[in-house]
PDB file of C-alpha atoms in Angstrom:
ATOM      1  CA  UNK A 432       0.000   0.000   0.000  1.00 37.00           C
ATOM      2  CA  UNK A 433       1.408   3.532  -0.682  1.00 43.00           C
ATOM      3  CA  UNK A 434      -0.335   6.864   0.561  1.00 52.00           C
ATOM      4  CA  UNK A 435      -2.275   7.125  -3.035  1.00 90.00           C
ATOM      5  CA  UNK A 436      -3.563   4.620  -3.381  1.00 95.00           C
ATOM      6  CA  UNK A 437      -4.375   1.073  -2.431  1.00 95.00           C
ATOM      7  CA  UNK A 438      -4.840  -2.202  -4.444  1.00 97.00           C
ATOM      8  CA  UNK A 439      -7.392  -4.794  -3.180  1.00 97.00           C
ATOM      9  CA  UNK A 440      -8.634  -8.015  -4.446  1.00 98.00           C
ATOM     10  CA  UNK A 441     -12.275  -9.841  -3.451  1.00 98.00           C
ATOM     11  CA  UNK A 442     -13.824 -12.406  -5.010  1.00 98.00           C
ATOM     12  CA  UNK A 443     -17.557 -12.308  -5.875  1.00 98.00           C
ATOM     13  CA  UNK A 444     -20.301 -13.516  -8.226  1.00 98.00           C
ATOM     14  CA  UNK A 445     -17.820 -15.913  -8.838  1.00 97.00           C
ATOM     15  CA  UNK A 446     -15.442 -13.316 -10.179  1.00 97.00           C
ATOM     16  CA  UNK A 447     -12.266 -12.245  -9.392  1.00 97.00           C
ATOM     17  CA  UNK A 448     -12.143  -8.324  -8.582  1.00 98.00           C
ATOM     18  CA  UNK A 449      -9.012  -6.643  -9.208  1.00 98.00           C
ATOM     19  CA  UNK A 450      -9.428  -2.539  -7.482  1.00 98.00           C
ATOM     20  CA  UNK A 451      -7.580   0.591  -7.246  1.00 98.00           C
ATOM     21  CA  UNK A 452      -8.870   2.559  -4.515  1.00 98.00           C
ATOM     22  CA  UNK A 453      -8.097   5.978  -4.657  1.00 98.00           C
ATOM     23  CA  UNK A 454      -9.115   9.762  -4.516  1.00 97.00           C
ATOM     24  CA  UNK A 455     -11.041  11.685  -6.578  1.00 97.00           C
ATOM     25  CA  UNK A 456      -8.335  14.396  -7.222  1.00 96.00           C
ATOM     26  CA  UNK A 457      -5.707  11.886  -7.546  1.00 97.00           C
ATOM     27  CA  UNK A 458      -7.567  10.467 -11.127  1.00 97.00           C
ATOM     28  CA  UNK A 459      -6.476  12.441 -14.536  1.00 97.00           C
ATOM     29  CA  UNK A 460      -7.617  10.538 -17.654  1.00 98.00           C
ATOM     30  CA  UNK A 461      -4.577  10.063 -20.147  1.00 97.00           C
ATOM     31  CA  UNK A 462      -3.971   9.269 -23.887  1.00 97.00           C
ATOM     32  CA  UNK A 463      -1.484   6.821 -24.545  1.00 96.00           C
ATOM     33  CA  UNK A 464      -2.412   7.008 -28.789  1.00 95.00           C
ATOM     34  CA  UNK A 465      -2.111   3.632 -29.205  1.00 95.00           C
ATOM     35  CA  UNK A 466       1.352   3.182 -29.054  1.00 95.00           C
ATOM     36  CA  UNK A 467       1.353   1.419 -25.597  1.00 96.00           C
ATOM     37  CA  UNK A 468       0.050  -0.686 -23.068  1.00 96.00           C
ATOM     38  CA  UNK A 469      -0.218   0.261 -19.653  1.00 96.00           C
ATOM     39  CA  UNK A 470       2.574  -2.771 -18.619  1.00 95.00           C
ATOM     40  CA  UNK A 471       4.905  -0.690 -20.949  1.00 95.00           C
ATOM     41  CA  UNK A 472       3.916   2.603 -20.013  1.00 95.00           C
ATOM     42  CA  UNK A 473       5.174   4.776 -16.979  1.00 95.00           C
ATOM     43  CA  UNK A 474       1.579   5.474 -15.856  1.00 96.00           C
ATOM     44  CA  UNK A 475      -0.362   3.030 -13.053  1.00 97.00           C
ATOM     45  CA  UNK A 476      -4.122   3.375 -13.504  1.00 97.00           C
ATOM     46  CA  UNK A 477      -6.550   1.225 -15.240  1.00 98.00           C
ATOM     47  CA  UNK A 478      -8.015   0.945 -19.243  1.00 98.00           C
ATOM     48  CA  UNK A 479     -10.012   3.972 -20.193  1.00 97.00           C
ATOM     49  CA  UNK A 480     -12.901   4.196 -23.019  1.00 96.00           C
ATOM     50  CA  UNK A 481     -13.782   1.836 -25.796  1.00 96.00           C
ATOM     51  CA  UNK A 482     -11.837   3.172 -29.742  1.00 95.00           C
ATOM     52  CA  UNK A 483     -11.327   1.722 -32.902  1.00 93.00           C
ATOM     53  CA  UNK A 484      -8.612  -0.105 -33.287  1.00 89.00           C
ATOM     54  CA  UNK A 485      -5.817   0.509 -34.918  1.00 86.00           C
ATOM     55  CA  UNK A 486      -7.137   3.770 -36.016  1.00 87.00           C
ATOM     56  CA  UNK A 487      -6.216   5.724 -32.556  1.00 88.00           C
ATOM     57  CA  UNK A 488     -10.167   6.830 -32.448  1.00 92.00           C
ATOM     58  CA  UNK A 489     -11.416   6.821 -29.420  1.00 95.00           C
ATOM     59  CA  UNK A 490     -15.204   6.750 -29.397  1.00 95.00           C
ATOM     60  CA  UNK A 491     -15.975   7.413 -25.229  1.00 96.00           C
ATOM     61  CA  UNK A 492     -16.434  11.182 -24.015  1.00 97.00           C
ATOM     62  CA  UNK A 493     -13.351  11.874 -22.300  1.00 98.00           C
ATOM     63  CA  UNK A 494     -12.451  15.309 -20.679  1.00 98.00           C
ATOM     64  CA  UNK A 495      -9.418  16.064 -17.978  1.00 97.00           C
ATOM     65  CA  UNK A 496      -8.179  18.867 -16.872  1.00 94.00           C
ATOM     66  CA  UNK A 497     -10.415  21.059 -18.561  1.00 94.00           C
ATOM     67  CA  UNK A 498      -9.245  19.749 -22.104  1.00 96.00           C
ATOM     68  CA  UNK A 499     -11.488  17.170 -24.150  1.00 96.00           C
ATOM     69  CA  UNK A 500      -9.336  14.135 -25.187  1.00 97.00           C
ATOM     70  CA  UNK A 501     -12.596  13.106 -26.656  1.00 97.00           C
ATOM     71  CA  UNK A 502     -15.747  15.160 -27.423  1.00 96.00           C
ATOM     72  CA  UNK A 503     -17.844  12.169 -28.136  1.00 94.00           C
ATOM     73  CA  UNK A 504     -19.828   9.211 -26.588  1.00 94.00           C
ATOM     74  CA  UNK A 505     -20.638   7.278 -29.537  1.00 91.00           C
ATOM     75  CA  UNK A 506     -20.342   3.745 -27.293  1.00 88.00           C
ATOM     76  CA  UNK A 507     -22.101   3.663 -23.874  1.00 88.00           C
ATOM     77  CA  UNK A 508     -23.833   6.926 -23.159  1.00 94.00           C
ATOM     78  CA  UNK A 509     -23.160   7.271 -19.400  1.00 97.00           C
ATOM     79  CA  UNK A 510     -20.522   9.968 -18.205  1.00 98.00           C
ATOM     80  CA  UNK A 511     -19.008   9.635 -14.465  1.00 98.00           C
ATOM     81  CA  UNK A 512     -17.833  13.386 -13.507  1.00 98.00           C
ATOM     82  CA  UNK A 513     -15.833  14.733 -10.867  1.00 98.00           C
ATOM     83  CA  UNK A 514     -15.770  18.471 -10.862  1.00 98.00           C
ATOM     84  CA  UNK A 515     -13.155  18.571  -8.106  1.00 97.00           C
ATOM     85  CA  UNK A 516     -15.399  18.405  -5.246  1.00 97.00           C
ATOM     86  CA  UNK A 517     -18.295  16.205  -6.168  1.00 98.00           C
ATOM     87  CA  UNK A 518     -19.403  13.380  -8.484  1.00 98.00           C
ATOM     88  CA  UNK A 519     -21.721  13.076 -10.786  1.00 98.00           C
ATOM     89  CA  UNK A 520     -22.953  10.755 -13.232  1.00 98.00           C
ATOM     90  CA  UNK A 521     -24.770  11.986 -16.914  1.00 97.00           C
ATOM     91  CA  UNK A 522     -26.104  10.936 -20.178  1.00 95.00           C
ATOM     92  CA  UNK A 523     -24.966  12.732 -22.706  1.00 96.00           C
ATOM     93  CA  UNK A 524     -23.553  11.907 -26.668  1.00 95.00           C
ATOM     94  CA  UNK A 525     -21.458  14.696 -26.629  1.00 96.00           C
ATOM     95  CA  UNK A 526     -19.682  16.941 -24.315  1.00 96.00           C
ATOM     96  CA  UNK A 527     -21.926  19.849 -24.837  1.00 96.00           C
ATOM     97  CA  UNK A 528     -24.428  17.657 -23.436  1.00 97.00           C
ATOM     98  CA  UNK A 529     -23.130  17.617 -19.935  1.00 97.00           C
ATOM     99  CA  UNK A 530     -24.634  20.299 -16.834  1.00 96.00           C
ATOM    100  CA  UNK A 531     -21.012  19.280 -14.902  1.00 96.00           C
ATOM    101  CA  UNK A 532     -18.289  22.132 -15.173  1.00 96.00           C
ATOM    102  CA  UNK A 533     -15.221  20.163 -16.275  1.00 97.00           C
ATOM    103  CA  UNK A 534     -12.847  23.247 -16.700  1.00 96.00           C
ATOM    104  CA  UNK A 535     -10.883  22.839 -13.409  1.00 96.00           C
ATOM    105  CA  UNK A 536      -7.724  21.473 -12.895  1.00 94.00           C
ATOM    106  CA  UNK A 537      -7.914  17.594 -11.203  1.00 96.00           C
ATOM    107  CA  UNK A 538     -11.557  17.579 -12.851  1.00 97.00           C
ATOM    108  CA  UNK A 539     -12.763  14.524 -15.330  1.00 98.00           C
ATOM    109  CA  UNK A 540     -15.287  13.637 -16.846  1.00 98.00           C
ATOM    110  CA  UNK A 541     -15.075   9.894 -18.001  1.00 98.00           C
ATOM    111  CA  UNK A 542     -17.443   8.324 -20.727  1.00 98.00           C
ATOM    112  CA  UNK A 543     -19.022   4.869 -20.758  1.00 97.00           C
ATOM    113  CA  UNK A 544     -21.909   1.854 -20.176  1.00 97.00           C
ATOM    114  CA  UNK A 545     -23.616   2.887 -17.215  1.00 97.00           C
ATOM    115  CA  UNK A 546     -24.318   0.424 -14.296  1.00 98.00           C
ATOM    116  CA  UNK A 547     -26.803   1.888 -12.650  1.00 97.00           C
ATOM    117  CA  UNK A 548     -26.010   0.407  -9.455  1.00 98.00           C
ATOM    118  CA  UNK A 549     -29.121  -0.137  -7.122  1.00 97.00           C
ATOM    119  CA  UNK A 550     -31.399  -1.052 -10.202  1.00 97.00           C
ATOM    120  CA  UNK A 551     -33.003  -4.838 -10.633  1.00 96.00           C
ATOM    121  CA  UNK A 552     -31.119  -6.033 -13.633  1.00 96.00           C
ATOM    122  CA  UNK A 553     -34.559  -5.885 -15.140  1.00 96.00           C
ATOM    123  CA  UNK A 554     -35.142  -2.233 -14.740  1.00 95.00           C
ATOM    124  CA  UNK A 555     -31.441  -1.798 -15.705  1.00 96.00           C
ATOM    125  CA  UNK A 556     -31.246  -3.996 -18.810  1.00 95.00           C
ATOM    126  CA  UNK A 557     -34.161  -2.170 -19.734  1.00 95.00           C
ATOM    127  CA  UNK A 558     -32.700   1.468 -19.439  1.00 94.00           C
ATOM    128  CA  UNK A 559     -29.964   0.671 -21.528  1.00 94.00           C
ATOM    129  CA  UNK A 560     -31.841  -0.570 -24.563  1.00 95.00           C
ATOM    130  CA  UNK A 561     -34.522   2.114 -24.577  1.00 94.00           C
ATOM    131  CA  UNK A 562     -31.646   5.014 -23.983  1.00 91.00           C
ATOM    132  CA  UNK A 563     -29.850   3.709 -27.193  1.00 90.00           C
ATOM    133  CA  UNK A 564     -26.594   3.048 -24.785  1.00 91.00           C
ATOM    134  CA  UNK A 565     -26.146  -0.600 -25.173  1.00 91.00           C
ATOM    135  CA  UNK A 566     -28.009  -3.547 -27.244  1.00 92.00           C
ATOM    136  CA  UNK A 567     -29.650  -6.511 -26.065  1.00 93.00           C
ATOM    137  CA  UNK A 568     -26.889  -8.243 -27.690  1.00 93.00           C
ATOM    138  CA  UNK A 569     -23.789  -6.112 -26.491  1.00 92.00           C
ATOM    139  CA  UNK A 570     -24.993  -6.652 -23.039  1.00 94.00           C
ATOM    140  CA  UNK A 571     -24.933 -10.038 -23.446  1.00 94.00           C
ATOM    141  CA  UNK A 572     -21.922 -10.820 -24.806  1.00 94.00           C
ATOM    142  CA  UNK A 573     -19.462 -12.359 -23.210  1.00 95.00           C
ATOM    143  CA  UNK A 574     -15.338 -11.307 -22.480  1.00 95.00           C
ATOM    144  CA  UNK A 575     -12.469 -13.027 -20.862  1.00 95.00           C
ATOM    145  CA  UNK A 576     -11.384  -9.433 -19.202  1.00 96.00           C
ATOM    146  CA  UNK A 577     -13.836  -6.885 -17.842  1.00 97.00           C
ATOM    147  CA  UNK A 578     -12.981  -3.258 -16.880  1.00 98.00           C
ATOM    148  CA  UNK A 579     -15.591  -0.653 -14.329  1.00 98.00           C
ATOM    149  CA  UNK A 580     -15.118   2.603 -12.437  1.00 98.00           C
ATOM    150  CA  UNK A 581     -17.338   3.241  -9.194  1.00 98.00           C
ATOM    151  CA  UNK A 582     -17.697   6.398  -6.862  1.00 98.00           C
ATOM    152  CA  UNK A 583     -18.226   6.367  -3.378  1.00 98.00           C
ATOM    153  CA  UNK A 584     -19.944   9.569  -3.252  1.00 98.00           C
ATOM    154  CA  UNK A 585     -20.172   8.985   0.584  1.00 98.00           C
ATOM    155  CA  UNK A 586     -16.116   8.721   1.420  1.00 97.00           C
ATOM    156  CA  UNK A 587     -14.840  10.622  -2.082  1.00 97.00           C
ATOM    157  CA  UNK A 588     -13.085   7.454  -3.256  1.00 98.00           C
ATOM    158  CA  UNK A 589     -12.723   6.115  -6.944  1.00 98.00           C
ATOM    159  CA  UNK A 590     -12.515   2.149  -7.516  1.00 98.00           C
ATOM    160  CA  UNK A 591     -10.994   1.320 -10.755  1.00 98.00           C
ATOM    161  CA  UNK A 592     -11.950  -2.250 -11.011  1.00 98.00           C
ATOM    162  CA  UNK A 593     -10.865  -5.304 -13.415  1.00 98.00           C
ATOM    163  CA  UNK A 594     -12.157  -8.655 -13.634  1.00 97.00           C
ATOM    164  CA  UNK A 595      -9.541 -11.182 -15.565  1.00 95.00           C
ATOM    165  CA  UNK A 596     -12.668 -13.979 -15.262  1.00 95.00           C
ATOM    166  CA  UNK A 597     -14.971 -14.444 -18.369  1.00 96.00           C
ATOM    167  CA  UNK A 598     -18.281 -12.794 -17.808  1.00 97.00           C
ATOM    168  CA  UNK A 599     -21.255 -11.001 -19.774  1.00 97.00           C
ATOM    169  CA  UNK A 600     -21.686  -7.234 -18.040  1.00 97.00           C
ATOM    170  CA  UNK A 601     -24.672  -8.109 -15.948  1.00 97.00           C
ATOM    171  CA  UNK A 602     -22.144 -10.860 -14.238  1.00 97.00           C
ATOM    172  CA  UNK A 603     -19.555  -8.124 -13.569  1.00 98.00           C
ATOM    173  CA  UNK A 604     -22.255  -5.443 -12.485  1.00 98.00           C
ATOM    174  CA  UNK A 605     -23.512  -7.980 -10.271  1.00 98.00           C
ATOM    175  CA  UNK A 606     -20.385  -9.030  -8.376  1.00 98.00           C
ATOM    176  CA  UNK A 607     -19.230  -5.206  -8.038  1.00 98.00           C
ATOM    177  CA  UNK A 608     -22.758  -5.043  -6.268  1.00 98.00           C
ATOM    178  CA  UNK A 609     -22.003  -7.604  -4.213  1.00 98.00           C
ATOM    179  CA  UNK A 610     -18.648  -6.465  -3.039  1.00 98.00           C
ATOM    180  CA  UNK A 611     -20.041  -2.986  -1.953  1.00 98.00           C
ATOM    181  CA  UNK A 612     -22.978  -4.424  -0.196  1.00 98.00           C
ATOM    182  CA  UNK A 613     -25.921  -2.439  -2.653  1.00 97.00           C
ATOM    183  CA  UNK A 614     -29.485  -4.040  -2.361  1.00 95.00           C
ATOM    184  CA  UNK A 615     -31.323  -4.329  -6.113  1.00 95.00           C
ATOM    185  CA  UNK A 616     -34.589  -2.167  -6.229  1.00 95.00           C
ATOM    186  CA  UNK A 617     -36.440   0.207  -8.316  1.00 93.00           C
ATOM    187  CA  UNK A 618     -34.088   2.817  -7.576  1.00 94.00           C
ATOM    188  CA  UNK A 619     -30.798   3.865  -8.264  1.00 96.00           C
ATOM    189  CA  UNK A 620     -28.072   3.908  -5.746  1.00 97.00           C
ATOM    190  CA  UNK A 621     -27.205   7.441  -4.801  1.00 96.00           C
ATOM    191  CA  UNK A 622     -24.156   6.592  -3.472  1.00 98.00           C
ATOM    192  CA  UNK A 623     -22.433   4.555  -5.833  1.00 98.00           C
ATOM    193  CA  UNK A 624     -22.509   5.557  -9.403  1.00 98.00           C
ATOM    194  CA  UNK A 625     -20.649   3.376 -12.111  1.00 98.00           C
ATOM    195  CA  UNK A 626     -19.856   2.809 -15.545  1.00 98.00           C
ATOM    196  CA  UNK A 627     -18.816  -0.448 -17.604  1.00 97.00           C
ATOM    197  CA  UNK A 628     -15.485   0.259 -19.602  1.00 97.00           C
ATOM    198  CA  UNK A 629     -13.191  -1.163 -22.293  1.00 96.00           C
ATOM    199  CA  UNK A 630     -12.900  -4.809 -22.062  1.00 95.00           C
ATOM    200  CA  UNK A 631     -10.842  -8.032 -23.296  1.00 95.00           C
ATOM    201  CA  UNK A 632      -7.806  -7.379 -24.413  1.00 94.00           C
ATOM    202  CA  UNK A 633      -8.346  -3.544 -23.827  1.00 96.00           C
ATOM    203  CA  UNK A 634      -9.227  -4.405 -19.965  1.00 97.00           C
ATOM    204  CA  UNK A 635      -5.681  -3.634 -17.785  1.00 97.00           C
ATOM    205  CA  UNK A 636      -4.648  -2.698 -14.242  1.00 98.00           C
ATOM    206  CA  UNK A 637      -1.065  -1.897 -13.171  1.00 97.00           C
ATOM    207  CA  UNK A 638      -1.100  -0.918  -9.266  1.00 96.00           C
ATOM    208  CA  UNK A 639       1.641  -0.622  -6.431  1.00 94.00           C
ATOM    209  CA  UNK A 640       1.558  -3.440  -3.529  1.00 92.00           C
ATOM    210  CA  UNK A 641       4.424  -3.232  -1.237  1.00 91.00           C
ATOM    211  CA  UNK A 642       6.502  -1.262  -3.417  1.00 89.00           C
ATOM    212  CA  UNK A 643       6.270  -4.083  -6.637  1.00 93.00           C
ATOM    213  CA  UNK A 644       4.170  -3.468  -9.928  1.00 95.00           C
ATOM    214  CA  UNK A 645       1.000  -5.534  -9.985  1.00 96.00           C
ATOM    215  CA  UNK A 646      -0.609  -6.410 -13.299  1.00 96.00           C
ATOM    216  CA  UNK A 647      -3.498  -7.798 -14.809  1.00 95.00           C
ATOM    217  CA  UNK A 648      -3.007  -8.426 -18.454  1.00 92.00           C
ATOM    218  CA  UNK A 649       0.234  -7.349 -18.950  1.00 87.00           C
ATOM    219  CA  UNK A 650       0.146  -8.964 -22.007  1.00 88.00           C
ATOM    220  CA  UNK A 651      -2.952  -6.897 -23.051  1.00 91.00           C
ATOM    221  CA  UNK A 652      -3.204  -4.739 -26.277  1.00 95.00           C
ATOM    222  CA  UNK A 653      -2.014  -1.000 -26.825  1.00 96.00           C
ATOM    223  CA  UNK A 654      -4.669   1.432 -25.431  1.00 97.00           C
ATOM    224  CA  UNK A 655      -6.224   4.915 -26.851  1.00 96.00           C
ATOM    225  CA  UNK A 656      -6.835   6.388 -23.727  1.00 97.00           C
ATOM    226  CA  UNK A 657      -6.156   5.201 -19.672  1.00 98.00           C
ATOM    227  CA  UNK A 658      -7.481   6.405 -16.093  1.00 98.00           C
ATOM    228  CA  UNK A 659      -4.646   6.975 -14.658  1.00 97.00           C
ATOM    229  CA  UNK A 660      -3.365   7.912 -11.441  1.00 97.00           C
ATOM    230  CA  UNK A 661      -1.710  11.418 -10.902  1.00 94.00           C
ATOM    231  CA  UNK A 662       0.613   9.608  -8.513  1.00 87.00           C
ATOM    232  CA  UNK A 663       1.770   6.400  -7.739  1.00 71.00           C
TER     233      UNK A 663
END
């Protein structure tokens, strides 16, 4: 554990939950263009937004710092925001969509599936389809690697979470519900608002335990865009 951040592993749904657990203010979202992974590159963070590969498109909103690494949300809908002090989750297609004021320096504002964390998986599977942010189909599918972000709008901490076991993205929603103890209803959880990222080969995590690099898929493919950590 260092004093930015700590890296914890759980184990539910049957999945295996690989988390970052950091603050708010200690997230920027970074571009790494394609040209590496995050085992290769200096930064320690987690997979950002989905992109087109081998084109260096990304195709998730993401803004940090006041500066839009990527105006548009053409894949997942959902936008998690932290305006430096408090979080927020949208739906917006494009930035100019959002009510959040992103201009700060330490705010973000990352794009993605949302999870809508307190909702039946009914209610939830439902909201996705109708809202145009995910297909019957895409929601279904299944990956070997699954990547999620979660705020704890009670402490002010971010979980950057990977799962390396195969699962569809109402099996990963599930277990990260699971692991923070929130009760399926016909309401969203206030609390803890999340968003489905990148996944499969795109889905990566490279954290500090005891002063030695952790990885999950360090074998994993060159990345558009990370969350990364402002320090280690």
């Amino acid at each position: 554990m260092l004093a930015d951040h700590d890296y914890i592993t759980a184990t539910h749904n049957g999945l295996s939950l690989h988390m970052i657990r950091t603050d708010p203010n200690n997230i920027e979202l970074v571009t790494l263009n394609e040209q590496d992974n995050l085992y290769s590159s200096t930064r320690y963070g987690i997979n950002g937004g989905f992109f087109d590969l081998g084109d260096n498109n990304m195709i998730t909103l993401a803004i940090s710092n006041g500066s839009s690494l990527c105006w548009n949300n053409q894949v997942g809908h959902g936008v998690l925001t932290w305006n430096t002090t408090s979080f927020g989750m949208e739906w917006a297609i494009t930035g100019s969509d959002l009510s959040a004021n992103l201009t700060a320096t330490h705010s973000w504002g990352q794009g993605g599936i949302r999870l809508i964390l307190g909702y039946n998986e009914s209610s939830w599977r439902s909201n996705l389809i109708s809202s145009t942010e995910a297909t019957a189909s895409f929601i279904d599918l299944r990956s070997p690697r699954r990547t999620g972000i979660v705020a704890d709008t009670s402490t002010n901490k971010v979980y950057l979470i990977v799962s390396n076991t195969n699962c569809d993205i109402t099996a990963f929603r599930k277990a990260i519900s699971q692991y923070f103890g929130i009760q399926e209803g016909e309401q969203a959880s206030s609390r803890y608002l999340g968003l489905s990222l990148d996944g499969g080969s795109s889905s990566q995590l490279k954290a500090k335990q005891n002063g030695s690099n952790v990885y999950v898929n360090s074998g994993g493919r060159n990345l558009c865009q990370i969350v990364a950590l402002r320090n280690e």
